[in-house]
PDB file of C-alpha atoms and ligand atoms in Angstrom:
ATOM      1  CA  UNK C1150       0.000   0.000   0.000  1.00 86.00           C
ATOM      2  CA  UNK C1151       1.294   3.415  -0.507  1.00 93.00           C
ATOM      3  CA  UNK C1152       2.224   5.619   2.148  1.00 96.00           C
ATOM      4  CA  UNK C1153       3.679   8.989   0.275  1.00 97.00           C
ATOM      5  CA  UNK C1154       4.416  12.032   1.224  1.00 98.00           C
ATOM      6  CA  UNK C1155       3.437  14.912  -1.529  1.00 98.00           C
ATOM      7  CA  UNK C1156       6.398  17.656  -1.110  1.00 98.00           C
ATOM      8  CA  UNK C1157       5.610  20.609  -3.310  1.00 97.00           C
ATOM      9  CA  UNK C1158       5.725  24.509  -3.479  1.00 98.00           C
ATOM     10  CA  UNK C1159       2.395  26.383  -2.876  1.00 98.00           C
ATOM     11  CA  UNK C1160       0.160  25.891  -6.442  1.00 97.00           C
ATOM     12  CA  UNK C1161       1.999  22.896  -7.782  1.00 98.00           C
ATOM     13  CA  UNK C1162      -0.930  20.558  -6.957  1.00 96.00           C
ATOM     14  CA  UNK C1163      -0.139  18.793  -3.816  1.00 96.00           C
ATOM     15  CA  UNK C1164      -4.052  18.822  -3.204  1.00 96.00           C
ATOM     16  CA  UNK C1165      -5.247  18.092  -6.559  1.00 96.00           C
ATOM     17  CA  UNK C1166      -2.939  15.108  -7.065  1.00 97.00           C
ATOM     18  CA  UNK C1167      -3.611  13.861  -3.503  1.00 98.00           C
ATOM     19  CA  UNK C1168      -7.055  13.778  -3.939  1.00 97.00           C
ATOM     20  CA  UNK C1169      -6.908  11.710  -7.304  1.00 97.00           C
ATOM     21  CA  UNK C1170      -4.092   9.347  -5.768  1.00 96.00           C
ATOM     22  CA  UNK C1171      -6.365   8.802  -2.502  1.00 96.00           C
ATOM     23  CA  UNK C1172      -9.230   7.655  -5.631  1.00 95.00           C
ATOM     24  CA  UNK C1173      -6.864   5.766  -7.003  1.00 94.00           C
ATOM     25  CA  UNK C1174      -5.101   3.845  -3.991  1.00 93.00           C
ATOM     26  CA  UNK C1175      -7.979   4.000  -1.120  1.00 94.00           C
ATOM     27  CA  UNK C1176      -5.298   5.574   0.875  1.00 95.00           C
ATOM     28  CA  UNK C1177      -6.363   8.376   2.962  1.00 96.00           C
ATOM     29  CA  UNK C1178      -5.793  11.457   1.970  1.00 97.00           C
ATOM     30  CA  UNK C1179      -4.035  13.976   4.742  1.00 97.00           C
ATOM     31  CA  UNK C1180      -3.822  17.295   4.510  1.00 98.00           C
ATOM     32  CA  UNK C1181      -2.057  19.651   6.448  1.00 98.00           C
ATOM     33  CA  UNK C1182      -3.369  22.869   5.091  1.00 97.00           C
ATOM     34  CA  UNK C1183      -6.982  21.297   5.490  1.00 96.00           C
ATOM     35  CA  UNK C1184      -6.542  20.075   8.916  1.00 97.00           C
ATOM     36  CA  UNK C1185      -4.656  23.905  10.402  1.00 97.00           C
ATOM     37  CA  UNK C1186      -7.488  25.037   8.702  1.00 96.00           C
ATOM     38  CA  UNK C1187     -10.550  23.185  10.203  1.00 96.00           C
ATOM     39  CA  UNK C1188      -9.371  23.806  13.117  1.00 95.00           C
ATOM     40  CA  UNK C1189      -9.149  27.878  13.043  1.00 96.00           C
ATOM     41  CA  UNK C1190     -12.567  27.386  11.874  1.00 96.00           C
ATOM     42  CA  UNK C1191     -13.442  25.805  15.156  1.00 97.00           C
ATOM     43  CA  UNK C1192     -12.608  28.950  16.699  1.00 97.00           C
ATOM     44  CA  UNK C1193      -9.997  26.385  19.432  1.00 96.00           C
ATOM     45  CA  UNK C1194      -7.038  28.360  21.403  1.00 96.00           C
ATOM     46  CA  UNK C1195      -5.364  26.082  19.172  1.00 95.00           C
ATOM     47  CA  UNK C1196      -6.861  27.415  15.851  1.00 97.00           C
ATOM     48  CA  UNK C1197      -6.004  30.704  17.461  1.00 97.00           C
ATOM     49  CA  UNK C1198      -2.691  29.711  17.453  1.00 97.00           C
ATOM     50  CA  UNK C1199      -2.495  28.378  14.297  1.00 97.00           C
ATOM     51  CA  UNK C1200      -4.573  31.201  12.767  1.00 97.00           C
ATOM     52  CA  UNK C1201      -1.852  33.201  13.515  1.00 97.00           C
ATOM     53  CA  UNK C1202       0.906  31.760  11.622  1.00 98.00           C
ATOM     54  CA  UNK C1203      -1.080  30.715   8.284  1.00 98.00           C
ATOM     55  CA  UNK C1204      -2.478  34.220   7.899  1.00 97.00           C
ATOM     56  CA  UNK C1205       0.891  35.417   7.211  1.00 97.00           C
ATOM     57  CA  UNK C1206       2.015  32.389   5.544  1.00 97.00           C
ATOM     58  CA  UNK C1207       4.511  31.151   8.387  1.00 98.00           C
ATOM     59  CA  UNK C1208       5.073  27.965   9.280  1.00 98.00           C
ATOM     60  CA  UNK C1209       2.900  26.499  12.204  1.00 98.00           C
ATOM     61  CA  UNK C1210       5.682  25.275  14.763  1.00 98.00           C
ATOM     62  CA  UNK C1211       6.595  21.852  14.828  1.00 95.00           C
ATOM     63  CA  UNK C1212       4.948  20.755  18.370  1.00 95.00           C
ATOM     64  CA  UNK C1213       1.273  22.423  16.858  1.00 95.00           C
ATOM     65  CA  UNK C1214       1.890  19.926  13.755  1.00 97.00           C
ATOM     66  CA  UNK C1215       2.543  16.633  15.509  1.00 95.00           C
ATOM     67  CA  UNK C1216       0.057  17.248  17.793  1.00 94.00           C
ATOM     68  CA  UNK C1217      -2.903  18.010  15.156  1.00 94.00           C
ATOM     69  CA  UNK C1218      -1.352  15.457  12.535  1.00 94.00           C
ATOM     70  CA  UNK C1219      -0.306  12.812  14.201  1.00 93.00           C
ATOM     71  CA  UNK C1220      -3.312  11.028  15.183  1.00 93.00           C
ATOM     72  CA  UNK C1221      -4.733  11.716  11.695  1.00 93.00           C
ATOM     73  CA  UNK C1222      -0.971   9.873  10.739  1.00 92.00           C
ATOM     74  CA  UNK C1223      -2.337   7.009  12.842  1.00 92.00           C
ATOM     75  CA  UNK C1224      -5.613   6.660  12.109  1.00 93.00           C
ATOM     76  CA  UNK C1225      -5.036   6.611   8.467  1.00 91.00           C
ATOM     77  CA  UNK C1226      -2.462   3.612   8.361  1.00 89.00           C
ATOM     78  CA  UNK C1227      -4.672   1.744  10.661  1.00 91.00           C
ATOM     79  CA  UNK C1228      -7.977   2.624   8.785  1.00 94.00           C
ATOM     80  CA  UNK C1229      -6.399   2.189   5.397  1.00 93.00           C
ATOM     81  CA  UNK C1230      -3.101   0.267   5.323  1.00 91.00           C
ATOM     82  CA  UNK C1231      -1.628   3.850   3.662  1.00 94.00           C
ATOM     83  CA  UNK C1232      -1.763   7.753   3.654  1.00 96.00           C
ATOM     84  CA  UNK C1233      -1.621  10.416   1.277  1.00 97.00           C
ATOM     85  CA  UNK C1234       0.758  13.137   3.048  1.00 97.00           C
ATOM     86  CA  UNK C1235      -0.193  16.594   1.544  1.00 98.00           C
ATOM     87  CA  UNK C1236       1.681  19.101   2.961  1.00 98.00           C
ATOM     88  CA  UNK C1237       3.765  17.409   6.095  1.00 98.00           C
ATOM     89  CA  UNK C1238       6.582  17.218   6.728  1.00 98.00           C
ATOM     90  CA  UNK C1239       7.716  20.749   5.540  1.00 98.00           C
ATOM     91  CA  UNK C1240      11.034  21.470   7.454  1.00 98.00           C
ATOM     92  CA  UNK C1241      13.476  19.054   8.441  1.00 98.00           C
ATOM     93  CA  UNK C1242      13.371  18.663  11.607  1.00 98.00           C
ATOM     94  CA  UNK C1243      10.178  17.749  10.837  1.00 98.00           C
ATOM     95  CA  UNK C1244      11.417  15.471   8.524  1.00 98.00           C
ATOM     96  CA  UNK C1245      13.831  14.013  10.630  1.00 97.00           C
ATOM     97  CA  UNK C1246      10.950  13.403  13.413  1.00 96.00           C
ATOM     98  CA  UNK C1247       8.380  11.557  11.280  1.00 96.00           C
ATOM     99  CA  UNK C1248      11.244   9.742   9.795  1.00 96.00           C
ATOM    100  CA  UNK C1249      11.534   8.144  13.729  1.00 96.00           C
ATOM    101  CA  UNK C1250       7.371   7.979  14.203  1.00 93.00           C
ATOM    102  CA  UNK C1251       7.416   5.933  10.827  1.00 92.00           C
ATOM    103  CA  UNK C1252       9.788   3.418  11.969  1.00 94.00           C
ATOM    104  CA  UNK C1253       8.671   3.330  15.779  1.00 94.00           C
ATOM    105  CA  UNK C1254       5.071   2.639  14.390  1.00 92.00           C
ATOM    106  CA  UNK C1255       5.938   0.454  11.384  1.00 91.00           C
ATOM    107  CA  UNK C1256       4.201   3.193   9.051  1.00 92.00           C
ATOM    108  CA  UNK C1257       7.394   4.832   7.534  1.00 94.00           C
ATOM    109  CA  UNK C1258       6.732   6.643   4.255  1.00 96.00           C
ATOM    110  CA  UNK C1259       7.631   4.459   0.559  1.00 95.00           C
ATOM    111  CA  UNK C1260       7.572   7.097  -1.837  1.00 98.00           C
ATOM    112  CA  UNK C1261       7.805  10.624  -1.658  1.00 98.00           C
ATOM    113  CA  UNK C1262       6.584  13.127  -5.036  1.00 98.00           C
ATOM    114  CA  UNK C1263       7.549  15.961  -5.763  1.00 98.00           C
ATOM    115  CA  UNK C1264       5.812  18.614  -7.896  1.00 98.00           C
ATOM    116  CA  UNK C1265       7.478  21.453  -9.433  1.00 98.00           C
ATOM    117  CA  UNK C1266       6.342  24.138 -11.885  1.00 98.00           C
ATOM    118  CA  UNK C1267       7.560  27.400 -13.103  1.00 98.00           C
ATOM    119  CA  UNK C1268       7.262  30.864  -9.774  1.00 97.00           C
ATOM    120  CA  UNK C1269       5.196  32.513 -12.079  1.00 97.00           C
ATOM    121  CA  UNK C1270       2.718  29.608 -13.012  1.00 98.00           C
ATOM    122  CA  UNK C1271       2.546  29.183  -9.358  1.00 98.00           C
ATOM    123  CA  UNK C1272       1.492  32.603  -8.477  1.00 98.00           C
ATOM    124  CA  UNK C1273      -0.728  32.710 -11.703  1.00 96.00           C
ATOM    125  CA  UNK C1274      -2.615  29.361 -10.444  1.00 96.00           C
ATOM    126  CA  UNK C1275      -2.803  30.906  -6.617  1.00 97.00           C
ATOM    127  CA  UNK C1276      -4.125  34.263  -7.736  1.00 96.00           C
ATOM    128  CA  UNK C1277      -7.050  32.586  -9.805  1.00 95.00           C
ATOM    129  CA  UNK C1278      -7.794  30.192  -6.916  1.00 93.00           C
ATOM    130  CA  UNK C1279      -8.143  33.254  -4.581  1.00 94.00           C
ATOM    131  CA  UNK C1280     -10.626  34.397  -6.660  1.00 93.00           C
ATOM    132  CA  UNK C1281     -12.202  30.865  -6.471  1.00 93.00           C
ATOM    133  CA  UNK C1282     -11.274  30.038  -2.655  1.00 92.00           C
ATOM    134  CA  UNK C1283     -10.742  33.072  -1.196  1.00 89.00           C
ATOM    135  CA  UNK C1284      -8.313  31.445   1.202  1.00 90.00           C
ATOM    136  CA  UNK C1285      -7.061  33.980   3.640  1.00 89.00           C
ATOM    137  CA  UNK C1286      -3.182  33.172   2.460  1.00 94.00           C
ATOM    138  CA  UNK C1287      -3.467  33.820  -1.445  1.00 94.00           C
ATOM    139  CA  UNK C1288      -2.778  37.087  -1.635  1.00 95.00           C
ATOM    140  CA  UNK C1289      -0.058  38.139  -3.519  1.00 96.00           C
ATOM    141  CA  UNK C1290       2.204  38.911  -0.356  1.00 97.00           C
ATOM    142  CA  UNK C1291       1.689  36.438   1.711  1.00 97.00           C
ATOM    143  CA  UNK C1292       1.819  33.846  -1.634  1.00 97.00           C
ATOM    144  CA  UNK C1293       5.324  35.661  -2.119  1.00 98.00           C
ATOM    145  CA  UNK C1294       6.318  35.006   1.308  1.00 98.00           C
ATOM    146  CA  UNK C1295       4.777  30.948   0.894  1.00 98.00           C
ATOM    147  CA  UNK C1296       7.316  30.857  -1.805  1.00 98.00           C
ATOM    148  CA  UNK C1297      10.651  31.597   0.254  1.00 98.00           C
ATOM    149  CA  UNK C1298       9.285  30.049   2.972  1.00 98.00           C
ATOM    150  CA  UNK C1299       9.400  26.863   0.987  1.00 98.00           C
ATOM    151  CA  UNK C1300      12.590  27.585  -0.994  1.00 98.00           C
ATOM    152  CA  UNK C1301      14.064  28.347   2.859  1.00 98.00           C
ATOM    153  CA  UNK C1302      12.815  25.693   4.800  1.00 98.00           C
ATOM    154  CA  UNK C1303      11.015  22.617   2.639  1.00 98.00           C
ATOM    155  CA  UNK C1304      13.253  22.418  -0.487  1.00 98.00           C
ATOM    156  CA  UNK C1305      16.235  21.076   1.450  1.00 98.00           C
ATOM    157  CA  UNK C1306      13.579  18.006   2.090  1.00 98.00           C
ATOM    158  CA  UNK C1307      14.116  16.938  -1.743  1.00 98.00           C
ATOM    159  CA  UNK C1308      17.595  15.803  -1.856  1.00 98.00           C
ATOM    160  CA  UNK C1309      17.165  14.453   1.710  1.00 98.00           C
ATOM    161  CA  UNK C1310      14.490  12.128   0.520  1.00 98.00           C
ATOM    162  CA  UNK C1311      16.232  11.699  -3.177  1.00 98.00           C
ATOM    163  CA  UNK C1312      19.256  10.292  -1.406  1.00 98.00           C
ATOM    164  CA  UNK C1313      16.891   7.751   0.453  1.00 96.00           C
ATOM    165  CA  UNK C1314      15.930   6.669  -2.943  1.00 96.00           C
ATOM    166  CA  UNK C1315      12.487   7.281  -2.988  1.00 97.00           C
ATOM    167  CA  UNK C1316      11.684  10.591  -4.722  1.00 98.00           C
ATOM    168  CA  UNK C1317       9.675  10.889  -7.978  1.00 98.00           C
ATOM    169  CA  UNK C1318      10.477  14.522  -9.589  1.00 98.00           C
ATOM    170  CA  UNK C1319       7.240  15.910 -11.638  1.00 98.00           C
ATOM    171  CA  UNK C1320       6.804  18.987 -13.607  1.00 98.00           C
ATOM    172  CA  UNK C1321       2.821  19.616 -13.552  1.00 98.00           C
ATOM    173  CA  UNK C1322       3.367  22.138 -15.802  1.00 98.00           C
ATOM    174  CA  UNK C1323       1.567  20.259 -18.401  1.00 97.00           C
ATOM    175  CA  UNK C1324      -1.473  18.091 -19.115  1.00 97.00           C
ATOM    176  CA  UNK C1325      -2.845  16.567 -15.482  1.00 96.00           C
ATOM    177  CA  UNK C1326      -3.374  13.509 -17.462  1.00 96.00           C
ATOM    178  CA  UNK C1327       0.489  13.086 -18.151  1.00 98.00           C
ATOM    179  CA  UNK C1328       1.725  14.042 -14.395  1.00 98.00           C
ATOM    180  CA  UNK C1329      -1.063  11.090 -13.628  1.00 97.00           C
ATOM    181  CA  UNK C1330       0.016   8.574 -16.171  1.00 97.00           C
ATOM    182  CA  UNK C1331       3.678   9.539 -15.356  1.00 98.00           C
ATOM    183  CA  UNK C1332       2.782   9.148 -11.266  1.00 97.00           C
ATOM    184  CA  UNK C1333       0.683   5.919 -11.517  1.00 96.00           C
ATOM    185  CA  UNK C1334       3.301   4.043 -13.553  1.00 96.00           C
ATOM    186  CA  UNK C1335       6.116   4.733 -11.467  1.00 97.00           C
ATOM    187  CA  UNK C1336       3.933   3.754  -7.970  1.00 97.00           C
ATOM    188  CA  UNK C1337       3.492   0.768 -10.830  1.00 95.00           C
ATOM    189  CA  UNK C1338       7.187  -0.274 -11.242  1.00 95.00           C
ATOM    190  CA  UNK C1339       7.930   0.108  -7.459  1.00 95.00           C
ATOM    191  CA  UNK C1340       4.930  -2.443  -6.454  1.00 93.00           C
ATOM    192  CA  UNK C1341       2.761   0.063  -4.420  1.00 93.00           C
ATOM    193  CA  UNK C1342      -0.020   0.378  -6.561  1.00 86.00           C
ATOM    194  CA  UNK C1343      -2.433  -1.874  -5.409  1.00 67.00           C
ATOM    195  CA  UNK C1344      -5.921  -1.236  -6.554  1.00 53.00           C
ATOM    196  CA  UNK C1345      -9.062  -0.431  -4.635  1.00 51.00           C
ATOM    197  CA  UNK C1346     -11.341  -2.482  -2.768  1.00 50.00           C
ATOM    198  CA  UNK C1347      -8.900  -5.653  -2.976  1.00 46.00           C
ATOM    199  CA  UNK C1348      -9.600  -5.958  -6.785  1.00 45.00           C
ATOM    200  CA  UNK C1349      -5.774  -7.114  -7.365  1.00 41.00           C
ATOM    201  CA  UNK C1350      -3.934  -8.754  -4.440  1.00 39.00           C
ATOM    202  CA  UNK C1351      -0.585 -10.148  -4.175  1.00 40.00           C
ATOM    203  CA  UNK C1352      -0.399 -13.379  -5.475  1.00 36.00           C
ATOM    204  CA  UNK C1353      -4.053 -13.413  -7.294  1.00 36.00           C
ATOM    205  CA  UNK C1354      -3.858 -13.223 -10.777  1.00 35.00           C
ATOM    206  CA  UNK C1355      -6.214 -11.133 -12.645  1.00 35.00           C
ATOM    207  CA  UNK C1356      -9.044 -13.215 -14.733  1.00 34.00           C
ATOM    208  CA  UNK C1357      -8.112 -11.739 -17.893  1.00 33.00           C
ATOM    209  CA  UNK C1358      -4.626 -13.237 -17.558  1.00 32.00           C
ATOM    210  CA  UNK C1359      -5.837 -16.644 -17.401  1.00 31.00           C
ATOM    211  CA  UNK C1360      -8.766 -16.387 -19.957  1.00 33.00           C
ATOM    212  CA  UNK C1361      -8.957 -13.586 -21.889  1.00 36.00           C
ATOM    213  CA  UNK C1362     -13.123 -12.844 -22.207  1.00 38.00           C
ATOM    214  CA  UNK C1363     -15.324 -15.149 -24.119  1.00 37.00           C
ATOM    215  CA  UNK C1364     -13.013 -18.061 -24.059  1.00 38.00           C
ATOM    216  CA  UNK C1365     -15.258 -19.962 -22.014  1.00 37.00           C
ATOM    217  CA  UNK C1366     -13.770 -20.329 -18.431  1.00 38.00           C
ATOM    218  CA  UNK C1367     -16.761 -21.688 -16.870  1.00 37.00           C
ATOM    219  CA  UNK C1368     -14.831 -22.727 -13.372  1.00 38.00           C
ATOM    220  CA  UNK C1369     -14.945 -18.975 -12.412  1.00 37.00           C
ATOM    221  CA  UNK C1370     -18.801 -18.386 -12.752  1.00 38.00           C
ATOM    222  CA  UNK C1371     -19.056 -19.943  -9.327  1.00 37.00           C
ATOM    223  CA  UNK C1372     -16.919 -17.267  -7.679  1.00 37.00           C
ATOM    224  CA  UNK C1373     -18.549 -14.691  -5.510  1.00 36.00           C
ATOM    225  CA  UNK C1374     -18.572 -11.209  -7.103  1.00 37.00           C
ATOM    226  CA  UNK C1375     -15.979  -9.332  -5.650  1.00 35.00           C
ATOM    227  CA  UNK C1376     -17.126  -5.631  -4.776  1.00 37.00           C
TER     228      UNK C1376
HETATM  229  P1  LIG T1401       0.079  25.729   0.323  1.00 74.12           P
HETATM  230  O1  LIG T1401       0.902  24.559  -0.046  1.00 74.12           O
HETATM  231  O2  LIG T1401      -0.675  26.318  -0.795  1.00 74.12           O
HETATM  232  O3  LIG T1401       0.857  26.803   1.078  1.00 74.12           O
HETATM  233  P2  LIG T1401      -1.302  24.302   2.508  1.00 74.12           P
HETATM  234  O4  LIG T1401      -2.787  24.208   2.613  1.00 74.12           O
HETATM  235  O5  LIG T1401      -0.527  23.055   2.351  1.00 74.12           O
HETATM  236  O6  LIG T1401      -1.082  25.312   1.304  1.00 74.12           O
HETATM  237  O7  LIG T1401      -0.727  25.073   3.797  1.00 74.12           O
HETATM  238  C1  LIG T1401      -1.272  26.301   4.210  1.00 74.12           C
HETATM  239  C2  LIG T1401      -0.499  26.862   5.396  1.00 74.12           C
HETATM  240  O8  LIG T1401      -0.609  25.966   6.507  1.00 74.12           O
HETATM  241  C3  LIG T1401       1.004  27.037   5.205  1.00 74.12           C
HETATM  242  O9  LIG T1401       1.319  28.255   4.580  1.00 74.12           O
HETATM  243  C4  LIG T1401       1.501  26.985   6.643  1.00 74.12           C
HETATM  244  O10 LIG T1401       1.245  28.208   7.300  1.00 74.12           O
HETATM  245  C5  LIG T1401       0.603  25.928   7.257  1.00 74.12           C
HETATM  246  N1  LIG T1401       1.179  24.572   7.180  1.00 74.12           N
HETATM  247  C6  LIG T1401       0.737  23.552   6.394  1.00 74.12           C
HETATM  248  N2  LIG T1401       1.485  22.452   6.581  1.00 74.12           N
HETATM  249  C7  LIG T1401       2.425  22.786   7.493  1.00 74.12           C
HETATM  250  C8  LIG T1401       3.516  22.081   8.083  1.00 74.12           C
HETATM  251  N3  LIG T1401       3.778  20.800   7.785  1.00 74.12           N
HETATM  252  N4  LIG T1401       4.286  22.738   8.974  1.00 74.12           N
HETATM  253  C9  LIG T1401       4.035  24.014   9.305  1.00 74.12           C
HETATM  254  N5  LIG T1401       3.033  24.736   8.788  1.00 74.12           N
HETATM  255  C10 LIG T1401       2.228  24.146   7.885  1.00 74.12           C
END
């Protein structure tokens, strides 16, 4: 099952290709930015908090994260064998910390993808989602500030997690359809695609590779339907 982290500037579609890999996989889909933000919209001492940092496009501090994270963390690999990381870790140390919560708790992450496209398609895509959105942070300052907040403290993450072997570099600066067919095949070759609801497991071999349609297999008409 996968359990992948999504590293990418602000507008390079973490949340888009999350989502679609969460469709694909079953794994559940956890996002930082949504989480922070549910929970400012709770109106907590802890949204306060929190509020205060994402307004201006800061990074929350690391003991905020783990706290509102990790249980989500948790939950998800015992709920679905897998997560979708969008958005966490984003500095090192954080880095450095899940890296020990993955192995402590068996969950450690298998692939980690990395999005890039061009600083001005990036501000381009955030400005016309604030007019969609109207997230508090996608102004053009504070999407500015995102930017070298990222280049400061979250690219460093890419050649940490290239050098551990397991970092897929995508330009999304074309077709979504390509990024996906470039993603999916990759997750393909490295054995972590496993399809949803338990259609394909390891070790059972698809019907269509043992008798191609209309050749008359009767044994498997007996065979519950799998759902
Ligand atoms: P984007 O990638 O467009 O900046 P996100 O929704 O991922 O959007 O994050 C929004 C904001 O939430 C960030 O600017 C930051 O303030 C905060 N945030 C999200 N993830 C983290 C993290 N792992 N560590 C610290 N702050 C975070």
């Amino acid at each position: 099952m996968v359990r992948v982290i999504m590293l990418s500037p602000p507008g390079a579609g973490k949340g888009t290709h999350s989502r679609w890999l969460t469709l694909q996989t079953g794994a559940a889909h956890i996002s930082a930015g949504d989480l922070l933000r549910a929970e400012v919209a709770r109106g907590s001492d802890l949204g306060r908090q929190v509020a205060a940092y994402t307004d201006r496009g800061d990074l929350v501090p690391d003991e905020l994260i783990f706290r509102i994270l990790a249980p989500a963390v948790v939950a998800a690999a015992r709920d679905t064998g897998g997560y979708v990381l969008d958005g966490f870790p984003r500095t090192m140390p954080q880095a450095l910390r899940a890296a020990q919560f993955g192995a402590d708790l068996a969950l450690a992450s298998n692939a980690v993808i990395y999005l890039t496209a061009p600083e001005e398609e990036l501000v381009s895509r955030l400005l016309d989602r604030a007019e969609r959105d109207g997230r508090a942070d996608d102004t053009l300052g504070v999407i500015r500030h995102r930017l070298a907040v990222f280049a400061k403290e979250t690219a460093p993450l890419v050649d940490y997690y290239r050098n551990r072997g397991i970092l897929l570099e995508l330009s999304t600066d074309r077709p979504e359809a390509e990024v996906q067919a470039d993603l999916l095949g990759w997750l393909k070759a490295r054995g972590l695609m496993l399809p949803v609801n338990g259609q394909s497991r390891p070790g059972h071999t698809e019907p269509a590779e043992i008798a191609p349609p209309g050749t008359g297999d009767k044994s498997r008409d007996d065979q519950p339907v799998e759902t």
